[in-house]
Coordinates of C-alpha atoms and ligand atoms in Angstrom, one line a residue:
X1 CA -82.3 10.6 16.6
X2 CA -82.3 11.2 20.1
X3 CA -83.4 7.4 22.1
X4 CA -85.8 7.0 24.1
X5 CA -86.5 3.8 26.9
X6 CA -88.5 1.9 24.8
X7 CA -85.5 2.4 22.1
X8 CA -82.7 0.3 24.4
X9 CA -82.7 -2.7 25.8
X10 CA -83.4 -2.9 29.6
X11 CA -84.9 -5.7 30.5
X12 CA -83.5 -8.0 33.9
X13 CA -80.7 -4.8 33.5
X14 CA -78.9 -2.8 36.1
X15 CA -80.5 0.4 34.9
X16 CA -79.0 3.7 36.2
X17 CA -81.6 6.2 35.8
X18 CA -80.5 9.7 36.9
X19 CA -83.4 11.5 38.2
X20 CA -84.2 15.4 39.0
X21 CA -85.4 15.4 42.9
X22 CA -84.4 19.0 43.2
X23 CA -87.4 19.3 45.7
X24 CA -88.2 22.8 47.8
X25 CA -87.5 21.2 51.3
X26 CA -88.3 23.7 54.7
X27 CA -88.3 22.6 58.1
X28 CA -87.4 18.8 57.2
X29 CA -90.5 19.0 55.1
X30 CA -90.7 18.1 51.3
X31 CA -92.9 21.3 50.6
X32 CA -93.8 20.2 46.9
X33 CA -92.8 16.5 45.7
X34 CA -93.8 17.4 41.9
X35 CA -90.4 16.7 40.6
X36 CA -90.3 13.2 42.5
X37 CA -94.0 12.0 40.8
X38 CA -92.5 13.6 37.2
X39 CA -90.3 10.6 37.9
X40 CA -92.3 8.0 38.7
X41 CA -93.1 7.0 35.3
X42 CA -89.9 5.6 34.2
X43 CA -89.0 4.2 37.6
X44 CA -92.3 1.9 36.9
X45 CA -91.7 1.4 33.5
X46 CA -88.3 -0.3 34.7
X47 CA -90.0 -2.2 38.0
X48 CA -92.2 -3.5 35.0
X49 CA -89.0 -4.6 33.2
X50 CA -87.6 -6.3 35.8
X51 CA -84.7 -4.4 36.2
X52 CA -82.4 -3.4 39.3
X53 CA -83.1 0.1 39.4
X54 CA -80.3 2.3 41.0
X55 CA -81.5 6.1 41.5
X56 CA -79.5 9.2 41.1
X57 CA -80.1 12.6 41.5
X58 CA -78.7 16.1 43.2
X59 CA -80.5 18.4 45.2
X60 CA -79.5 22.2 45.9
X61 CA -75.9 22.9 45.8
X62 CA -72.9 21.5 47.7
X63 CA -70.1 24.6 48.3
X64 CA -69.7 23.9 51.8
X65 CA -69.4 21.2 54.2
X66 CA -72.6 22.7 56.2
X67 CA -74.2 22.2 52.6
X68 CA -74.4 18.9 53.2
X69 CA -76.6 18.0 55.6
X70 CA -79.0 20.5 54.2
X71 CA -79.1 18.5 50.9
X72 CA -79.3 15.1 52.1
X73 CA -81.1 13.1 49.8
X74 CA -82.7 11.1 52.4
X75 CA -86.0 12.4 53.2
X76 CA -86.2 12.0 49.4
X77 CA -86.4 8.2 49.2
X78 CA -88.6 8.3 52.2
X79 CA -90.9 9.9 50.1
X80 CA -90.5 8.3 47.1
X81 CA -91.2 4.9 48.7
X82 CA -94.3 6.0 50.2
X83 CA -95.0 7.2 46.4
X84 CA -94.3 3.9 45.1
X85 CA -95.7 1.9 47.7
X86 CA -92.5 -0.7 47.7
X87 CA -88.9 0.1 49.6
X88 CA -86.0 2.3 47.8
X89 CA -83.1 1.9 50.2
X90 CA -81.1 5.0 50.4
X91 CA -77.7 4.8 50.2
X92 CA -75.8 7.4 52.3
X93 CA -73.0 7.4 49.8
X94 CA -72.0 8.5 46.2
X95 CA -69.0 6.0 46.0
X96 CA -67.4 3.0 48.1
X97 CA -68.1 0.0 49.8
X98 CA -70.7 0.9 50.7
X99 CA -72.6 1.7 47.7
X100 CA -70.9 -1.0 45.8
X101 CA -72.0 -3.6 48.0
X102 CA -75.8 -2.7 48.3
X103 CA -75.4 -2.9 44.5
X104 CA -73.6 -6.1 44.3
X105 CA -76.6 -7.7 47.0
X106 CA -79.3 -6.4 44.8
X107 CA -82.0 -8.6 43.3
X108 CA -84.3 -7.5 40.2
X109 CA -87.0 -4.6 41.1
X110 CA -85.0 -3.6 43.9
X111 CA -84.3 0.1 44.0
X112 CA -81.3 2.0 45.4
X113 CA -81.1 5.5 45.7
X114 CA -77.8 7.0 46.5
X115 CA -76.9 10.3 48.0
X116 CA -76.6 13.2 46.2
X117 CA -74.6 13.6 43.3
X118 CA -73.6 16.9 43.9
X119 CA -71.9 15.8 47.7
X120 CA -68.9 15.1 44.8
X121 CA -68.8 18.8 44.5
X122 CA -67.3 19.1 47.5
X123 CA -63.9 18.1 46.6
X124 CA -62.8 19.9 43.4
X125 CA -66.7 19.9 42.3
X126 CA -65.8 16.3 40.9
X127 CA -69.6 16.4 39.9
X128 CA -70.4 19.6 38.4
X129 CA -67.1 19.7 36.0
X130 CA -67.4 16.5 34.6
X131 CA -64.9 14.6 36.7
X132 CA -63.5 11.5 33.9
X133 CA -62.9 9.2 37.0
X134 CA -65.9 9.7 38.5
X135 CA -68.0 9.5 35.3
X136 CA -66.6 6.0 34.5
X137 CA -67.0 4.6 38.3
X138 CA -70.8 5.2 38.4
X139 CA -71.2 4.0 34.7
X140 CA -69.6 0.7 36.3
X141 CA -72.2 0.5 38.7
X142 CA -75.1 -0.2 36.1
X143 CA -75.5 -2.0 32.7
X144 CA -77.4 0.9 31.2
X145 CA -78.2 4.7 31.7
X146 CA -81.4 6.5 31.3
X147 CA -81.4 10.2 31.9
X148 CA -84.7 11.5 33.3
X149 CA -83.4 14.5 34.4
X150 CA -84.5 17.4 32.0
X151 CA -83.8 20.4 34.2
X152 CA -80.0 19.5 34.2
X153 CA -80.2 19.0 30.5
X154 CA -78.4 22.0 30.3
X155 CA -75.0 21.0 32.4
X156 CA -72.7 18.9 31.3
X157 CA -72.8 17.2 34.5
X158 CA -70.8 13.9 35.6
X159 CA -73.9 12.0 36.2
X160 CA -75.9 13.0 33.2
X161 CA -73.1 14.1 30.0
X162 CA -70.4 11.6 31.9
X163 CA -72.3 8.3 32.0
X164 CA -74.4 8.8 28.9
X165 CA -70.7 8.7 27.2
X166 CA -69.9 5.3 28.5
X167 CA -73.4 3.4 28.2
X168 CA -75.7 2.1 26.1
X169 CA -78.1 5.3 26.9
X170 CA -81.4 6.9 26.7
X171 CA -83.9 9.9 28.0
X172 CA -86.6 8.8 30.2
X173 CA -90.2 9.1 29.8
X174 CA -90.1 12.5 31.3
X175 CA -87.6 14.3 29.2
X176 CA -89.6 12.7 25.9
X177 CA -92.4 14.5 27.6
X178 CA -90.8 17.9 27.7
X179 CA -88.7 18.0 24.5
X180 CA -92.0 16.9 23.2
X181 CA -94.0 19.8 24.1
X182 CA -91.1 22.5 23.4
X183 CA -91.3 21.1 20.0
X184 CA -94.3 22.0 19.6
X185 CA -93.0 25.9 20.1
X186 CA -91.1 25.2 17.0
X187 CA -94.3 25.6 14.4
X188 CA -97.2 26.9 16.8
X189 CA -100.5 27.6 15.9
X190 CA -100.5 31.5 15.0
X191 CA -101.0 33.7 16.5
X192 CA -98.0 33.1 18.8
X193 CA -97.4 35.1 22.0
X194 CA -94.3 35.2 23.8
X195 CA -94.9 36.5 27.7
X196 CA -91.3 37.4 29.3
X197 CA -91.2 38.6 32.7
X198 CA -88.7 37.6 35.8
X199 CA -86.0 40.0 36.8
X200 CA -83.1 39.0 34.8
X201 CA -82.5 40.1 30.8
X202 CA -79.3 38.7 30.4
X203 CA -80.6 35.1 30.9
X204 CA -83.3 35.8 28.2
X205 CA -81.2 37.7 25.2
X206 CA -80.8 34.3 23.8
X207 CA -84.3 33.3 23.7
X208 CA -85.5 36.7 22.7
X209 CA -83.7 36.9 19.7
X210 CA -84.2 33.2 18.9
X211 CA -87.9 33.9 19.4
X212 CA -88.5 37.4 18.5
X213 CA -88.5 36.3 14.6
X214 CA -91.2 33.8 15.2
X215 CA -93.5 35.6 17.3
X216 CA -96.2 37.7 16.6
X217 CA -96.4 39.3 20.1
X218 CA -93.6 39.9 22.4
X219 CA -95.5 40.7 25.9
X220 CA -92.5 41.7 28.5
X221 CA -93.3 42.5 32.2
X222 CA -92.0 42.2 35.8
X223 CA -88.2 43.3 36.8
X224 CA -87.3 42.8 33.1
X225 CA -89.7 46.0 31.7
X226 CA -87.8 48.3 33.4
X227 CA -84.9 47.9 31.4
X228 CA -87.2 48.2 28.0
X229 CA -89.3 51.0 29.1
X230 CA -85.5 53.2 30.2
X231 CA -84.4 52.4 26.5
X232 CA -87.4 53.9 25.4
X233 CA -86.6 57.2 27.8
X234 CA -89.3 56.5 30.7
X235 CA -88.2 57.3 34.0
X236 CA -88.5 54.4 36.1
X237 CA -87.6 55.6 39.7
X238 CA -85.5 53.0 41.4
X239 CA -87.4 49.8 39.8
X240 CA -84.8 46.7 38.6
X241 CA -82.6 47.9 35.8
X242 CA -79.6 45.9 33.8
X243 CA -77.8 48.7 32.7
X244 CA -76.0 46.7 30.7
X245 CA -78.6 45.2 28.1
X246 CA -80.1 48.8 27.4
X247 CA -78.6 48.8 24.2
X248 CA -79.9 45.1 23.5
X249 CA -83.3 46.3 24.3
X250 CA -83.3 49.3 22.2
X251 CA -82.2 47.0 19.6
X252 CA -85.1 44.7 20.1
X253 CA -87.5 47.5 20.2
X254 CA -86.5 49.6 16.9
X255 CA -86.3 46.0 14.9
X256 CA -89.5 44.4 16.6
X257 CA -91.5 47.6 16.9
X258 CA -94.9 45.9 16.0
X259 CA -94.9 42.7 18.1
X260 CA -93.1 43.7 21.4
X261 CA -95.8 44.9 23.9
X262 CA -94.7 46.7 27.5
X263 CA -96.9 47.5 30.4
X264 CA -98.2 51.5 30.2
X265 CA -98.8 51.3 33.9
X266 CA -97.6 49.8 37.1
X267 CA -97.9 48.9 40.6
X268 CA -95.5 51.0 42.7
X269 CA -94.6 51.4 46.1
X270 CA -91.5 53.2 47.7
X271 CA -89.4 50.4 49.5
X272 CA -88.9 46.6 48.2
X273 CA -91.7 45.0 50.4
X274 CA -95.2 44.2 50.4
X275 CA -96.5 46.6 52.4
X276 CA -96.1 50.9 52.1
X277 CA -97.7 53.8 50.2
X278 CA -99.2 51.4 47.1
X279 CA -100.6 52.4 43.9
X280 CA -100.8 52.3 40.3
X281 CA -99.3 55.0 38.2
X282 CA -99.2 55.7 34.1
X283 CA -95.5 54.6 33.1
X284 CA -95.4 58.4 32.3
X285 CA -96.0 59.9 36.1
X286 CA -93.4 57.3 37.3
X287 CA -91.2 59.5 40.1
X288 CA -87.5 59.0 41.2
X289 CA -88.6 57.1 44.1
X290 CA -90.9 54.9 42.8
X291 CA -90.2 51.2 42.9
X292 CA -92.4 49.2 40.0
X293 CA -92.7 45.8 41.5
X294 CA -96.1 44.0 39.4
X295 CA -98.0 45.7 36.2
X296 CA -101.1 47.7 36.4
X297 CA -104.6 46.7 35.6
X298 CA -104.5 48.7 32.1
X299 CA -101.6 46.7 30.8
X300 CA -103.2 43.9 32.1
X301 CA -106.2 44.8 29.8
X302 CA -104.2 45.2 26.9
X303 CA -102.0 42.1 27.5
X304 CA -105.5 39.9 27.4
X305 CA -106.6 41.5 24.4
X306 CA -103.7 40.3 22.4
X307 CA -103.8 36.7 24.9
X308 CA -107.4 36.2 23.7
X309 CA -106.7 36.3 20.1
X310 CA -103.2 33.6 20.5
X311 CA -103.6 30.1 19.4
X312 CA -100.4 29.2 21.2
X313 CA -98.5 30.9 24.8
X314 CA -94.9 30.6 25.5
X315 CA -94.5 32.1 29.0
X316 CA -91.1 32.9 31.5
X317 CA -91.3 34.6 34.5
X318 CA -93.7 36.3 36.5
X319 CA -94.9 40.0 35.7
X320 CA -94.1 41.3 39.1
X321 CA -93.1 39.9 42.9
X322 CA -95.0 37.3 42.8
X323 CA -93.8 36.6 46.5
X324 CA -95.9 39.7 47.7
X325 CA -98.8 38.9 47.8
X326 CA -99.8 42.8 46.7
X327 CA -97.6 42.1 44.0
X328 CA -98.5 38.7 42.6
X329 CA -101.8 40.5 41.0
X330 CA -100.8 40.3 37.5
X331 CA -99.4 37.0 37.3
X332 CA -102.8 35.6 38.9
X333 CA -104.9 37.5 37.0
X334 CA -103.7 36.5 33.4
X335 CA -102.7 32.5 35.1
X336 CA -106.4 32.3 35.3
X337 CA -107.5 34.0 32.8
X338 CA -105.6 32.0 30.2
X339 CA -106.6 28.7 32.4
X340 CA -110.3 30.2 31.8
X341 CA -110.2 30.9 27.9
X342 CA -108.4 27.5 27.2
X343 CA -105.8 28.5 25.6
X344 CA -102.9 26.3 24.6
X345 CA -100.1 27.8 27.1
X346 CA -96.9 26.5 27.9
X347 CA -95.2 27.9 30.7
X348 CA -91.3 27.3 31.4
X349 CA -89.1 28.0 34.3
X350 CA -89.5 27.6 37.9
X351 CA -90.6 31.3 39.2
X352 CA -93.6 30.9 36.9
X353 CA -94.3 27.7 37.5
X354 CA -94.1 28.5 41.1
X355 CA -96.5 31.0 40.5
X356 CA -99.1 28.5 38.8
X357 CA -98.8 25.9 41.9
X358 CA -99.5 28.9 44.1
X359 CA -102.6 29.5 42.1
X360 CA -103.3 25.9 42.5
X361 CA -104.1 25.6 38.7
X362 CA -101.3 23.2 37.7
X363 CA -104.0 20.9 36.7
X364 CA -105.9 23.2 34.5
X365 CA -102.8 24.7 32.3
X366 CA -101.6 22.7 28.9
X367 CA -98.6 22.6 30.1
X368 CA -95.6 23.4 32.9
X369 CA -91.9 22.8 31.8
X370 CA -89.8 21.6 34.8
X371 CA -86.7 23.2 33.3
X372 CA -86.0 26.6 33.7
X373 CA -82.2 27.2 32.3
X374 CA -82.7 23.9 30.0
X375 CA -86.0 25.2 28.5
X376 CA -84.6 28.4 27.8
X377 CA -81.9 27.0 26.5
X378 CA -83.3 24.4 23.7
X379 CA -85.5 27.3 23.0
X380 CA -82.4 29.0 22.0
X381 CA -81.9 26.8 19.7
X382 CA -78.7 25.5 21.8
X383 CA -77.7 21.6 21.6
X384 CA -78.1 20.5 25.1
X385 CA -75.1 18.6 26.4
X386 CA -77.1 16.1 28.2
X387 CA -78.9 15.2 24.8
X388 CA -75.9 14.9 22.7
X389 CA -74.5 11.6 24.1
X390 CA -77.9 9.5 23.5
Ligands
AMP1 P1 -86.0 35.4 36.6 O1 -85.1 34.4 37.3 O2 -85.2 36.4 35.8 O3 -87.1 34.8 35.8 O4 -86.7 36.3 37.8 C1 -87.6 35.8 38.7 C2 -87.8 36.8 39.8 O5 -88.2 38.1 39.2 C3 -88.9 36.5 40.8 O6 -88.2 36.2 42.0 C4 -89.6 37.8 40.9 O7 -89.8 38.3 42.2 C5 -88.7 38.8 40.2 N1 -89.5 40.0 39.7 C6 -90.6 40.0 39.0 N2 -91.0 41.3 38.8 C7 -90.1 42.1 39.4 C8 -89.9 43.5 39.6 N3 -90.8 44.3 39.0 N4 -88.9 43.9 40.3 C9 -88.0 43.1 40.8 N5 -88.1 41.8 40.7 C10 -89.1 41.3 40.0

């Protein structure tokens, strides 16, 4: 059984609690602090309990020194505090004196937030491969370690899979939350749709044929039709193909024949942009020019019909550019729609959840996974390294 906080003890502890603040940041500006308030609940449930709270998380990814000051988790705790309303001191270091210090000088409720875990990356990606030495220094820094981090769940990372080895250990109120609405993928209320779009098959042949039993409507769109409807024979101009999951895709189609749906028309244009000679064509008058960059309004059509009659929505990836506006149609049209109807929808992985927040309906959908590899991945049915340790 996998622990949860109110499983371990914590109170008057030195609680690690590694965090996912992997916020979009432009211009020195925290341009959506979703992932920090996902966090707030545990960090309060630990004020409550007294404990010294120290704060870990990573942010982008460190390859080069010019990384780092891009990824400085700074303007994160500046945030956070206003969020809280009490100080986090940020710690401009993941190991030393320094940190150790601040640390030994803390008094209970204080909160610490350290720089970026992924700044270890730097030197022989200490962070990233699981370093043993650095694992068991930051497990010395706290008495116990709770892991609200569910979009790493995935990598067996040293500040998630490295201290939950060597401390008493839990997940935090926002994993429970997720694992507990994925599990509710695992016996949905029938019918159930599946909705794949997003660009890349290879990252969803896992999750298709974990799915594709359970489903009784496979609904594929965006970059990842292309390669479906080219199994099938269509000619798809110079729209996204992965030449090398044809075969999968045939496979899928010949066993799956009955529940896998793809678009019959689409929104083309002739370069990779927004703008140009638009418009919607039949998948059959598709030319060798043509780029297919959103779904047209009759596969929208049919894709309601079959949405309308679903008691439960698993969703990944937008059906077309979503970052055109001229090509975001699709994905807005059947957000709001399903929003509209009410019906129970759970949608994983950030392009799609992107999408939602640009819709500004992320208060009106059932629910919005902050994982994107992790959800796929426990929807695989894959053990996720960061759950096995607790
Ligand atoms: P993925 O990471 O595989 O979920 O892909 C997400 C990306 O797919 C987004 O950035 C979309 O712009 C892109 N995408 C969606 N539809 C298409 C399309 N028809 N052609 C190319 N890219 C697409």
């Amino acid at each position: 059984m996998i622990k949860t906080v109110k499983d371990i003890n914590i109170k008057d502890k030195k609680v690690i609690i590694r965090c996912d603040f992997n916020v979009p940041i432009e211009n020195n500006k925290i341009i959506d602090d979703s992932r920090i308030k996902a966090n707030l609940k545990t960090i309060n449930y630990c004020l409550k309990n007294n404990c010294k709270i120290i704060l870990m998380s990573h942010l982008g990814r460190i390859k080069e020194k010019s990384d780092l000051k891009k990824y400085d988790l700074k303007i994160v705790a500046t945030r956070l505090s206003e969020l809280l309303k009490r100080k986090v001191k940020f710690v401009n270091e993941t190991r030393g004196k320094l940190l150790e210090n601040e640390i030994n000088n803390m008094k209970n409720k204080d909160i610490i937030l350290m720089q970026n875990t992924r700044y270890e990356d730097l030197d022989g990606k200490k962070e990233s491969t699981n370093n043993a030495d650095l694992a068991r220094y930051w497990a010395g820094l706290g008495d116990v370690f709770i892991n609200d981090a569910f979009a790493t769940l995935h990598r067996s990372h040293a500040s998630n899979v490295g201290i939950a080895a060597l401390l008493p250990s839990s997940i935090g109120f926002l994993v429970e939350n997720e694992l507990s609405h994925l599990e509710e993928l695992k016996t949905p209320e029938k019918p159930f749709t599946v909705i794949l779009g997003g660009k890349k098959v290879a990252d969803k042949i896992g999750v298709i044929r974990n799915l594709a039993p359970k489903v009784d409507y496979l609904l594929i769109g965006g970059g990842m039709a292309f390669t479906f409807l080219k199994a099938e024979g269509y000619e798809v101009g110079k729209s996204i193909v992965d030449l090398d999951n044809i075969e999968f895709c045939r496979e899928i189609l010949q066993k799956y024949s009955s529940k896998v749906v793809l678009p019959v028309d689409i929104r083309v244009n002739q370069e990779f942009s927004n703008d140009g000679n638009l418009c919607i064509k039949d998948i059959t008058e598709l030319s060798e020019n043509d780029i297919g960059l959103d779904i047209g309004d009759k596969s929208v059509t049919i894709f309601k019909n079959i949405l309308e009659k679903s008691k439960t929505i698993f969703w990944n990836g937008p059906l077309g550019v979503y970052e055109f506006d001229n090509f975001k149609v699709a994905t807005d049209d059947i957000l709001k729609f399903l929003v509209d109807k009410k019906i129970k929808t759970i949608l994983g992985g950030g392009d799609i959840v992107a999408s939602l927040h640009q819709a500004k309906l992320e208060n009106d959908i059932y629910y919005a996974s902050t994982g994107g590899g992790a959800t796929l991945e426990y929807l695989e049915g894959k053990i996720l390294p960061g759950l096995d340790k607790i």
